[in-house]
Coordinates of C-alpha atoms in Angstrom, one line a residue:
Chain A
M1 CA 41.6 111.0 -8.7
K2 CA 42.8 107.6 -8.5
R3 CA 40.8 107.3 -5.4
L4 CA 37.3 107.5 -6.9
I5 CA 37.5 104.8 -9.2
P6 CA 36.5 102.0 -6.7
L7 CA 33.9 104.5 -5.8
A8 CA 32.7 104.4 -9.4
A9 CA 32.8 100.6 -9.5
I10 CA 30.8 100.3 -6.5
T11 CA 28.4 102.6 -7.7
L12 CA 28.4 100.7 -11.2
T13 CA 27.6 97.4 -9.2
L14 CA 25.1 99.1 -7.0
A15 CA 23.4 100.8 -10.1
T16 CA 23.1 97.7 -12.0
Q17 CA 21.8 95.7 -9.0
A18 CA 18.9 98.2 -8.2
V19 CA 17.9 99.0 -11.7
L20 CA 18.2 95.3 -13.6
P21 CA 15.3 93.2 -12.5
N22 CA 16.1 90.3 -11.4
S23 CA 15.7 86.5 -13.3
P24 CA 12.5 84.9 -12.3
R25 CA 14.4 81.4 -12.3
Q26 CA 16.2 82.9 -9.1
P27 CA 14.3 82.3 -5.8
T28 CA 13.5 85.6 -3.9
T29 CA 14.8 86.6 -0.7
A30 CA 13.1 88.5 2.2
A31 CA 15.3 91.7 1.3
P32 CA 17.7 92.8 -1.2
Y33 CA 21.0 91.9 1.1
F34 CA 23.3 92.4 -1.7
T35 CA 22.0 95.7 -2.0
Y36 CA 22.6 96.4 1.5
F37 CA 25.9 94.8 1.5
L38 CA 26.8 97.4 -1.3
I39 CA 25.5 100.6 0.5
F40 CA 27.6 99.2 3.4
A41 CA 30.6 99.2 1.4
L42 CA 30.0 102.1 -0.5
A43 CA 29.9 103.8 2.8
V44 CA 32.9 102.1 4.3
Y45 CA 35.2 103.4 1.2
T46 CA 33.8 106.8 1.1
V47 CA 34.8 107.1 4.8
F48 CA 38.2 105.6 4.0
A49 CA 38.8 108.0 0.9
A50 CA 38.0 111.0 3.2
I51 CA 40.4 109.6 5.8
S52 CA 42.9 109.8 3.2
L53 CA 42.5 113.3 2.7
F54 CA 44.4 113.8 5.9
S55 CA 46.3 110.5 6.5
E56 CA 49.3 109.9 4.5
K57 CA 49.1 106.2 5.7
T58 CA 45.4 105.6 4.7
R59 CA 46.4 107.5 1.2
A60 CA 49.5 105.2 0.6
Y61 CA 47.2 102.1 1.5
I62 CA 44.3 103.2 -1.1
L63 CA 46.7 104.3 -3.5
R64 CA 48.3 100.7 -3.5
K65 CA 45.2 98.8 -3.1
Y66 CA 42.6 100.7 -5.6
P67 CA 43.0 98.7 -8.4
F68 CA 42.3 95.6 -6.6
I69 CA 39.1 97.0 -4.7
S70 CA 37.7 98.1 -8.0
G71 CA 38.6 94.8 -9.7
V72 CA 36.7 93.1 -6.9
F73 CA 33.4 95.2 -7.4
I74 CA 33.6 94.4 -11.4
F75 CA 33.7 90.7 -10.6
L76 CA 31.0 91.0 -8.3
T77 CA 29.0 93.0 -11.0
A78 CA 29.9 90.3 -13.4
L79 CA 29.0 87.6 -10.9
N80 CA 25.6 89.4 -10.4
F81 CA 24.8 89.4 -14.0
L82 CA 25.8 85.6 -14.5
T83 CA 23.4 84.6 -11.4
S84 CA 20.7 87.3 -10.3
K85 CA 19.9 89.0 -13.5
F86 CA 20.2 86.7 -16.2
A87 CA 20.4 83.5 -14.4
V88 CA 23.2 82.2 -17.3
L89 CA 24.5 79.7 -14.8
P90 CA 22.4 77.0 -13.7
A91 CA 20.3 78.8 -10.4
L92 CA 20.7 75.7 -8.2
Y93 CA 24.5 75.8 -7.9
F94 CA 25.0 79.2 -8.3
P95 CA 22.5 81.2 -6.4
S96 CA 22.2 85.1 -6.5
L97 CA 24.3 87.2 -4.6
D98 CA 21.2 88.2 -2.7
R99 CA 20.7 84.8 -1.2
V100 CA 24.1 84.3 -0.4
F101 CA 24.2 87.5 2.0
A102 CA 20.8 86.3 2.8
A103 CA 22.2 82.9 4.1
L104 CA 25.0 85.0 5.9
T105 CA 22.3 87.3 7.7
E106 CA 19.5 85.2 8.3
E107 CA 21.5 82.0 9.5
R108 CA 24.3 84.4 11.4
A109 CA 23.4 82.8 15.0
L110 CA 24.1 79.0 13.6
L111 CA 26.8 80.1 11.8
L112 CA 28.5 81.8 14.8
K113 CA 27.7 78.5 16.8
C114 CA 29.3 76.4 14.1
L115 CA 32.4 78.9 14.1
S116 CA 32.9 78.8 17.8
Y117 CA 32.6 74.8 17.7
S118 CA 35.4 74.7 14.7
T119 CA 37.2 77.3 16.7
R120 CA 37.4 75.1 19.7
L121 CA 38.0 72.1 18.1
L122 CA 41.1 73.7 16.0
I123 CA 42.6 75.4 19.2
V124 CA 42.6 72.5 21.4
G125 CA 43.8 70.1 18.6
Y126 CA 46.3 72.5 17.2
L127 CA 47.7 73.3 20.6
C128 CA 47.9 69.7 21.5
G129 CA 49.5 68.8 18.1
A130 CA 52.0 71.9 18.2
L131 CA 53.2 71.0 21.9
A132 CA 53.8 67.4 21.2
G133 CA 55.3 68.0 17.7
F134 CA 57.9 70.7 19.5
F135 CA 58.7 68.3 22.1
T136 CA 59.1 65.3 19.9
G137 CA 61.3 67.5 17.6
V138 CA 63.5 68.8 20.5
C139 CA 64.1 65.2 21.7
I140 CA 65.0 63.9 18.5
G141 CA 67.1 67.0 17.5
F142 CA 69.2 66.5 21.0
N143 CA 69.3 63.0 21.8
K144 CA 70.6 60.5 19.5
T145 CA 69.0 57.7 21.0
V146 CA 65.7 59.0 20.5
S147 CA 66.5 60.1 17.2
Y148 CA 67.5 56.5 16.3
W149 CA 64.3 55.1 17.6
V150 CA 61.5 57.9 17.0
S151 CA 62.9 59.4 13.7
P152 CA 61.6 56.1 11.6
I153 CA 58.5 56.2 13.2
V154 CA 57.9 59.7 12.6
R155 CA 58.8 59.3 8.7
I156 CA 56.4 56.3 8.6
L157 CA 53.3 57.4 10.4
G158 CA 53.9 61.3 9.4
P159 CA 53.2 61.2 5.7
I160 CA 49.6 59.3 6.2
P161 CA 47.2 62.0 5.7
S162 CA 45.7 62.3 9.1
V163 CA 42.0 61.8 7.5
A164 CA 42.9 58.3 6.6
W165 CA 43.1 58.0 10.5
I166 CA 39.2 58.8 10.9
P167 CA 38.2 55.1 11.1
L168 CA 40.5 54.2 13.8
A169 CA 40.0 57.7 15.6
L170 CA 36.3 56.9 15.7
I171 CA 37.0 53.6 17.6
A172 CA 39.7 54.9 19.9
F173 CA 37.8 58.0 21.2
S174 CA 34.4 58.4 23.0
S175 CA 33.3 61.3 21.0
A176 CA 33.6 62.7 17.6
S177 CA 35.1 65.9 18.8
R178 CA 37.9 64.3 20.7
A179 CA 38.3 62.0 17.6
S180 CA 38.4 65.3 15.4
S181 CA 40.8 67.1 17.8
F182 CA 43.2 64.1 17.8
L183 CA 43.1 64.1 13.9
I184 CA 43.8 67.8 13.8
G185 CA 46.3 67.4 16.5
L186 CA 48.0 64.6 14.3
S187 CA 48.3 66.9 11.3
V188 CA 49.7 69.5 13.1
W189 CA 52.3 67.0 14.8
F190 CA 54.2 65.8 12.0
P191 CA 55.3 68.8 10.0
T192 CA 56.1 70.5 13.6
T193 CA 58.4 67.7 14.5
I194 CA 60.1 67.4 11.2
M195 CA 61.1 71.1 11.0
T196 CA 61.8 71.4 14.6
S197 CA 64.2 68.4 14.7
S198 CA 65.8 69.2 11.4
G199 CA 66.1 72.9 12.5
I200 CA 67.9 71.8 15.8
I201 CA 70.2 69.2 13.7
N202 CA 71.3 72.0 11.8
V203 CA 72.3 74.7 14.3
E204 CA 76.1 75.5 13.8
Q205 CA 77.9 73.7 15.9
A206 CA 79.9 76.9 16.9
Y207 CA 77.1 78.3 18.8
F208 CA 76.6 75.1 20.8
E209 CA 80.7 75.6 21.6
A210 CA 80.3 79.3 22.1
G211 CA 77.5 78.7 25.0
S212 CA 79.2 76.0 26.5
V213 CA 82.6 78.1 27.0
F214 CA 80.1 80.0 29.2
G215 CA 79.2 77.0 31.4
A216 CA 75.9 76.4 29.8
N217 CA 74.1 73.4 30.9
A218 CA 72.2 70.7 29.0
F219 CA 68.7 72.5 29.5
Q220 CA 70.5 75.8 28.8
R221 CA 72.1 74.5 25.8
I222 CA 68.7 73.5 24.4
F223 CA 66.5 76.2 25.5
K224 CA 68.9 79.4 25.1
I225 CA 70.7 78.1 22.0
G226 CA 68.9 75.2 20.4
V227 CA 65.5 76.3 20.1
P228 CA 66.1 79.8 19.3
A229 CA 68.5 78.9 16.6
A230 CA 66.0 76.9 15.2
M231 CA 63.0 79.1 15.7
P232 CA 62.7 79.9 11.9
H233 CA 62.4 76.1 11.4
I234 CA 60.2 75.6 13.8
F235 CA 57.7 78.5 12.6
L236 CA 57.7 77.0 9.1
G237 CA 56.5 73.7 10.9
L238 CA 54.0 75.4 12.9
F239 CA 53.1 77.3 9.5
N240 CA 52.6 73.8 7.6
G241 CA 50.7 72.4 10.5
V242 CA 48.2 75.2 10.6
C243 CA 47.3 74.8 6.8
A244 CA 47.1 70.8 7.4
S245 CA 44.9 71.6 10.6
F246 CA 42.4 73.6 8.2
I247 CA 42.2 70.5 6.0
T248 CA 41.9 68.2 8.6
L249 CA 39.4 70.4 10.6
V250 CA 36.5 70.6 7.9
T251 CA 37.1 67.1 6.8
A252 CA 36.7 65.6 10.1
E253 CA 33.5 67.9 10.8
M254 CA 31.9 66.3 7.9
I255 CA 32.0 62.9 9.9
G256 CA 29.9 62.6 12.7
A257 CA 30.3 66.1 14.2
K258 CA 27.1 67.9 15.7
Y259 CA 28.0 71.4 14.5
G260 CA 30.9 73.2 13.0
L261 CA 31.8 74.7 9.6
G262 CA 32.5 71.7 7.9
W263 CA 29.6 70.0 9.1
Y264 CA 27.3 73.1 8.2
I265 CA 28.8 73.1 4.5
N266 CA 28.1 69.2 4.3
W267 CA 24.7 69.7 6.0
Q268 CA 23.7 72.6 3.3
K269 CA 25.1 70.6 0.4
D270 CA 22.8 67.7 1.6
M271 CA 19.7 70.1 1.5
L272 CA 20.8 71.3 -2.0
S273 CA 20.7 75.0 -0.5
Y274 CA 23.8 75.9 -2.2
A275 CA 23.6 79.8 -0.8
N276 CA 24.2 78.6 2.6
V277 CA 27.4 76.5 1.3
Y278 CA 28.8 79.7 0.0
A279 CA 28.1 81.6 2.9
G280 CA 29.8 78.6 5.2
L281 CA 32.8 79.0 2.7
L282 CA 32.7 83.2 2.9
V283 CA 33.1 82.2 6.9
I284 CA 36.0 79.6 6.6
A285 CA 37.7 82.1 4.3
A286 CA 37.6 85.1 6.7
S287 CA 38.3 83.3 9.7
F288 CA 41.2 81.2 8.6
S289 CA 42.8 84.3 6.8
I290 CA 42.5 86.2 10.1
L291 CA 44.1 83.0 11.8
I292 CA 46.8 83.1 9.4
S293 CA 47.9 86.6 9.5
L294 CA 47.7 86.5 13.2
M295 CA 50.3 84.0 13.1
F296 CA 52.4 86.4 10.5
R297 CA 52.3 88.6 13.1
A298 CA 53.7 86.3 16.2
R299 CA 56.2 85.4 13.7
D300 CA 57.3 88.7 12.9
K301 CA 57.9 89.5 16.6
A302 CA 59.7 86.5 17.2
L303 CA 61.8 86.4 14.3
S304 CA 62.5 90.3 14.2
W305 CA 66.0 89.4 14.8
Q306 CA 66.0 88.3 10.9
K307 CA 64.8 91.7 9.7
G308 CA 67.0 92.7 7.0
M309 CA 68.5 89.0 6.8
V310 CA 66.2 87.0 5.3
K311 CA 63.3 87.9 3.1
W312 CA 59.8 86.2 3.9
Chain B
M1 CA 97.7 85.9 40.5
V2 CA 95.4 83.5 39.0
G3 CA 95.3 81.6 35.5
E4 CA 98.1 79.2 35.7
I5 CA 97.9 76.6 33.1
L6 CA 99.7 73.4 33.1
I7 CA 99.8 71.1 30.3
K8 CA 101.1 67.2 31.0
G9 CA 101.9 64.7 28.2
V10 CA 98.9 65.8 26.3
S11 CA 98.2 63.9 23.1
K12 CA 95.2 64.1 20.8
T13 CA 94.4 61.9 17.7
F14 CA 91.5 62.7 15.3
E15 CA 89.9 59.9 13.6
R16 CA 89.0 60.7 10.1
T17 CA 86.5 58.8 7.8
D18 CA 88.3 59.8 4.5
E19 CA 91.9 59.0 5.4
Q20 CA 93.8 57.7 8.2
A21 CA 93.8 58.9 11.7
V22 CA 95.6 62.3 12.0
Q23 CA 97.7 63.1 15.1
A24 CA 97.1 66.4 15.8
L25 CA 99.0 66.9 19.2
K26 CA 102.1 64.7 20.4
D27 CA 103.3 64.6 24.0
I28 CA 102.8 68.3 24.7
N29 CA 104.1 69.6 28.2
L30 CA 103.5 73.2 28.9
H31 CA 103.6 75.5 31.8
I32 CA 101.9 78.9 31.1
T33 CA 102.7 81.4 34.2
P34 CA 99.6 83.2 35.6
G35 CA 99.1 86.7 34.1
S36 CA 101.3 86.1 31.1
F37 CA 100.5 86.9 27.1
V38 CA 101.6 83.7 25.2
S39 CA 100.9 83.5 21.3
L40 CA 100.7 80.2 19.7
I41 CA 102.1 80.2 16.2
G42 CA 102.5 77.6 13.6
P43 CA 101.7 76.4 10.0
S44 CA 98.1 75.3 9.7
G45 CA 98.0 71.6 10.9
C46 CA 100.2 72.0 13.7
G47 CA 97.6 71.8 16.4
K48 CA 97.7 75.3 17.8
S49 CA 93.6 75.4 17.8
T50 CA 93.5 71.9 18.8
L51 CA 95.6 72.9 21.9
L52 CA 93.4 76.1 22.4
R53 CA 90.1 73.9 22.4
L54 CA 91.8 71.3 25.1
I55 CA 92.7 74.1 27.3
A56 CA 89.3 75.3 26.9
G57 CA 87.6 71.9 27.7
I58 CA 85.9 71.9 24.4
I59 CA 87.5 68.7 23.4
K60 CA 89.1 66.4 25.8
P61 CA 92.8 64.8 25.1
D62 CA 93.4 61.0 24.4
S63 CA 95.8 60.9 26.9
G64 CA 97.8 63.7 29.5
E65 CA 96.0 66.1 31.7
L66 CA 95.5 69.8 31.8
Y67 CA 95.3 72.0 35.0
L68 CA 94.1 75.4 35.5
D69 CA 95.1 76.8 39.1
G70 CA 95.9 73.2 40.2
A71 CA 92.3 72.0 39.3
A72 CA 92.0 69.4 36.3
I73 CA 90.3 70.9 33.2
E74 CA 87.0 68.7 32.3
K75 CA 84.8 70.7 30.5
P76 CA 84.2 74.1 29.3
N77 CA 83.4 76.8 31.9
W78 CA 83.2 80.8 32.5
D79 CA 86.6 80.5 34.0
R80 CA 88.3 79.9 30.7
G81 CA 87.1 82.9 28.2
F82 CA 87.1 81.7 24.6
V83 CA 87.0 84.2 21.6
F84 CA 86.3 82.5 18.3
Q85 CA 87.8 83.2 14.9
R86 CA 84.4 84.0 13.5
H87 CA 82.6 86.0 16.2
T88 CA 79.6 83.3 16.8
L89 CA 77.6 85.8 18.4
F90 CA 74.0 84.8 18.8
P91 CA 72.0 86.4 15.7
W92 CA 68.8 86.1 17.7
L93 CA 70.2 88.4 20.4
N94 CA 71.0 91.8 20.0
M95 CA 74.4 92.8 21.0
R96 CA 73.6 93.7 24.5
Q97 CA 71.9 90.7 25.2
N98 CA 74.9 88.6 23.6
I99 CA 77.2 90.2 26.2
A100 CA 75.1 89.6 29.0
F101 CA 74.6 86.2 27.8
G102 CA 77.3 84.3 30.2
L103 CA 75.8 86.3 33.1
K104 CA 72.4 85.2 32.4
I105 CA 73.7 81.8 32.2
R106 CA 75.1 82.0 35.7
G107 CA 72.0 83.7 37.0
L108 CA 74.3 87.0 37.9
Y109 CA 72.6 89.3 35.2
N110 CA 70.2 91.3 37.7
K111 CA 73.0 92.0 40.2
N112 CA 75.6 93.5 37.3
K113 CA 73.5 95.0 34.7
S114 CA 75.6 98.0 35.0
E115 CA 78.5 96.1 34.0
V116 CA 77.1 95.2 31.0
D117 CA 77.0 98.9 30.2
E118 CA 80.3 99.5 31.5
W119 CA 82.0 96.6 29.1
I120 CA 79.9 98.0 26.1
N121 CA 81.5 101.4 26.9
L122 CA 85.1 99.9 27.4
V123 CA 84.9 98.1 23.9
G124 CA 83.3 101.6 22.5
L125 CA 79.8 100.0 21.3
S126 CA 77.5 102.7 23.0
G127 CA 75.0 103.6 21.0
F128 CA 74.4 99.9 19.3
E129 CA 72.9 98.0 22.3
R130 CA 69.9 97.1 20.4
S131 CA 71.6 96.1 17.0
Y132 CA 71.7 92.5 15.8
P133 CA 75.1 90.9 15.1
H134 CA 74.4 91.2 11.0
Q135 CA 73.6 94.8 11.5
L136 CA 77.3 95.2 13.1
S137 CA 80.6 95.1 11.4
G138 CA 83.0 92.5 11.4
G139 CA 85.2 94.5 14.0
M140 CA 82.3 95.3 15.9
C141 CA 81.1 91.9 16.6
Q142 CA 84.5 90.7 17.4
R143 CA 84.6 93.7 19.8
A144 CA 81.3 92.5 21.3
S145 CA 82.6 88.9 21.7
L146 CA 85.7 90.1 23.5
A147 CA 83.4 91.8 25.7
R148 CA 81.2 88.9 26.3
A149 CA 84.2 86.5 27.4
L150 CA 85.8 89.2 29.7
I151 CA 82.7 90.1 31.4
M152 CA 83.0 86.8 32.9
K153 CA 86.2 87.9 34.7
P154 CA 87.6 84.5 33.2
K155 CA 91.1 83.3 34.8
A156 CA 92.5 82.8 31.3
L157 CA 91.4 84.3 28.0
L158 CA 91.7 81.9 24.9
M159 CA 91.6 83.2 21.4
D160 CA 91.6 81.7 18.2
E161 CA 92.8 83.8 15.6
P162 CA 90.4 86.5 16.9
L163 CA 91.5 89.3 14.4
G164 CA 91.7 86.9 11.4
A165 CA 89.0 88.2 9.9
L166 CA 89.7 91.9 10.2
D167 CA 91.3 94.3 8.1
A168 CA 94.9 95.5 9.0
L169 CA 93.8 99.1 10.7
M170 CA 91.2 97.4 12.8
R171 CA 93.8 94.6 13.5
M172 CA 96.2 96.9 15.0
N173 CA 93.5 98.9 16.8
M174 CA 92.2 95.4 18.4
Q175 CA 95.9 94.6 19.4
D176 CA 96.0 97.7 21.7
E177 CA 92.5 96.7 22.8
F178 CA 93.9 93.6 24.2
L179 CA 96.9 95.1 25.7
R180 CA 94.6 97.5 27.5
V181 CA 92.6 94.8 28.8
W182 CA 95.5 92.4 29.6
S183 CA 97.3 95.1 31.8
S184 CA 94.2 96.5 33.6
R185 CA 92.7 92.9 34.4
K186 CA 96.0 90.8 34.5
M187 CA 94.6 87.6 33.3
T188 CA 96.3 85.0 31.4
M189 CA 95.9 85.4 27.6
I190 CA 96.8 82.8 24.8
M191 CA 96.1 83.6 21.4
V192 CA 96.5 81.5 18.2
T193 CA 97.7 83.6 15.3
H194 CA 99.1 83.2 11.9
D195 CA 100.5 86.8 12.0
V196 CA 104.3 87.2 13.1
D197 CA 103.9 90.5 13.9
E198 CA 100.9 90.3 16.1
A199 CA 102.7 87.7 18.2
V200 CA 105.8 89.7 18.8
Y201 CA 103.6 93.0 19.6
L202 CA 101.5 91.3 22.3
S203 CA 103.4 88.3 23.8
E204 CA 105.5 88.0 26.5
K205 CA 106.2 84.4 25.0
V206 CA 105.7 82.9 21.5
I207 CA 105.5 79.4 21.1
I208 CA 106.5 77.9 17.8
M209 CA 104.5 74.7 16.6
S210 CA 105.3 72.2 14.2
P211 CA 103.2 70.2 12.0
R212 CA 102.3 66.1 11.6
P213 CA 102.5 65.2 14.3
G214 CA 101.7 68.7 16.4
E215 CA 104.5 69.4 18.6
I216 CA 106.2 72.4 20.5
D217 CA 109.2 73.3 18.5
R218 CA 110.4 76.2 20.5
V219 CA 109.6 78.7 22.6
I220 CA 110.7 82.6 22.3
D221 CA 110.6 85.1 25.2
I222 CA 110.0 88.4 23.7
R223 CA 111.8 90.8 26.1
L224 CA 110.9 94.2 24.7
P225 CA 109.6 97.0 26.8
R226 CA 106.1 98.1 26.1
P227 CA 104.8 100.1 24.5
R228 CA 106.4 98.2 21.6
A229 CA 107.4 100.0 18.5
R230 CA 106.5 98.0 15.3
S231 CA 109.2 98.9 13.2
G232 CA 112.2 98.9 16.1
D233 CA 115.4 97.1 15.3
N234 CA 114.7 94.4 18.3
F235 CA 111.3 94.2 17.0
V236 CA 112.5 93.2 13.6
A237 CA 114.8 91.2 15.0
Y238 CA 112.3 89.0 16.8
R239 CA 110.3 89.0 13.8
K240 CA 113.2 87.5 11.8
E241 CA 114.0 84.9 14.3
I242 CA 110.3 83.5 14.2
L243 CA 110.1 83.8 10.7
D244 CA 113.3 81.7 10.2
R245 CA 112.0 79.3 12.7
L246 CA 108.9 78.9 10.4
H247 CA 111.1 78.4 7.2
F248 CA 110.1 81.7 5.8
G249 CA 113.4 83.7 6.6
G250 CA 114.1 84.1 2.6
E251 CA 117.9 83.5 2.9
K252 CA 116.7 80.3 0.8
L253 CA 114.9 82.2 -1.5
E254 CA 117.7 82.4 -4.4
P255 CA 116.5 83.9 -7.7
N256 CA 116.4 81.4 -10.3
Y257 CA 116.8 84.0 -13.0
Y258 CA 118.8 87.1 -13.0
L259 CA 117.5 89.8 -15.7

């Protein structure tokens, strides 16, 4: 029975969308894209509900999620009333859902291109920053001389928001995309360095002693004991780095990039087409949350030994 | 027979920031014959753990020399196995990987995979290969760290209160385990302990140490046949001799009040 509630919610949204006329203040779209989306959602949910009749796992998932799913569509109904149907909110800044979905559909080629540009920037910048941070952190953690000279520098340079380097980065690098990669790397480098070094410094001495009685050499001490023991910390650093890199990515793209999601949003804002701004935001939300959950997967795999010991 | 340990005039002082330097060991001279079982016993602060760590090479003496089979001891190595008081199994490796750790470090794992399983069997941990240390009991962890040390076929096994964290029954169980390993593999075993019964039950020699500065007070040979009866008369006599030496004999404990 409970599983039918989201179905009712989607049907309600669909019914109001189809029956009530749109406000004349909202520009019309080539097709009722929001209606298409709702029909699609209805179909997907019906399929899942049907599967849940046979699959224990799907049933448990839907029983856990049905209030949330219903809530989402009730919210969409309300939003639809406020924008398309009665235009209570200013139509310029709050476009109808039809227009947002129209932007998503009609501009999909450009959005995909922007997404791939952003992804490339993010991957290059993130990997460089994470590797550099890991390397710096390991050096600080294991070498007192490096720690003496480099830690203060990390502490002074690290807290500067990397977007504050934009003026310098634009001079130092020949292209805007290289400058952006550098800035993203910088924003990842700092948290990774700090968490890696503090993780290694805090590894219990007993583990190093235990390793040394087997004749472990310096390299093995670092990579067989220090780094695995510090892994939970290192992952925290990598996580903070991901969040920082998203911020830097979108900000950096707003200055002098040719494509990219940040550039797209900024450009559409200047054109006053807010429907496209929302479409860009939706793409960012979806892709970044996919990235984050991939990272969670990776962490769960790498730190499976912590299961039952630490709650995340 | 290998595993002869020679300690010549070893002293060790620890600098401490909060107070004066503490002389942990002063002019220790000791010869431990190959294949013997020796216990170090004494009140806290007598330097028994320090002596063990010196033999392991984890710390260096201020003066004096230590030798294993004629070679100077300079740094820790696999030929001196070490069992810590807290098991120090690596939490990120499962039990089997922990036991194989030393072999992997030395690059001998691929040739000796079957040995890992043999040792797991020998210490009675079959079926727990894939468990992580926090999922095992204290006794199981300590048995795993015993196997982890022994798989390297050390010339000497050094144990720092290896059973200190276990309950009494598990402790007696493990003592027999030690004897079994010792008699079948014939290596030198040196154990730091607080437990007089344990020392008498296991050792050929009990070395009593006294604190501030840490010195060897007396060496007592335990001449009892094996297996030893924990409540036999001779056993109790040795026990009393050691306790007397540690000033826990009881003869001074005259009651203050008679009821």
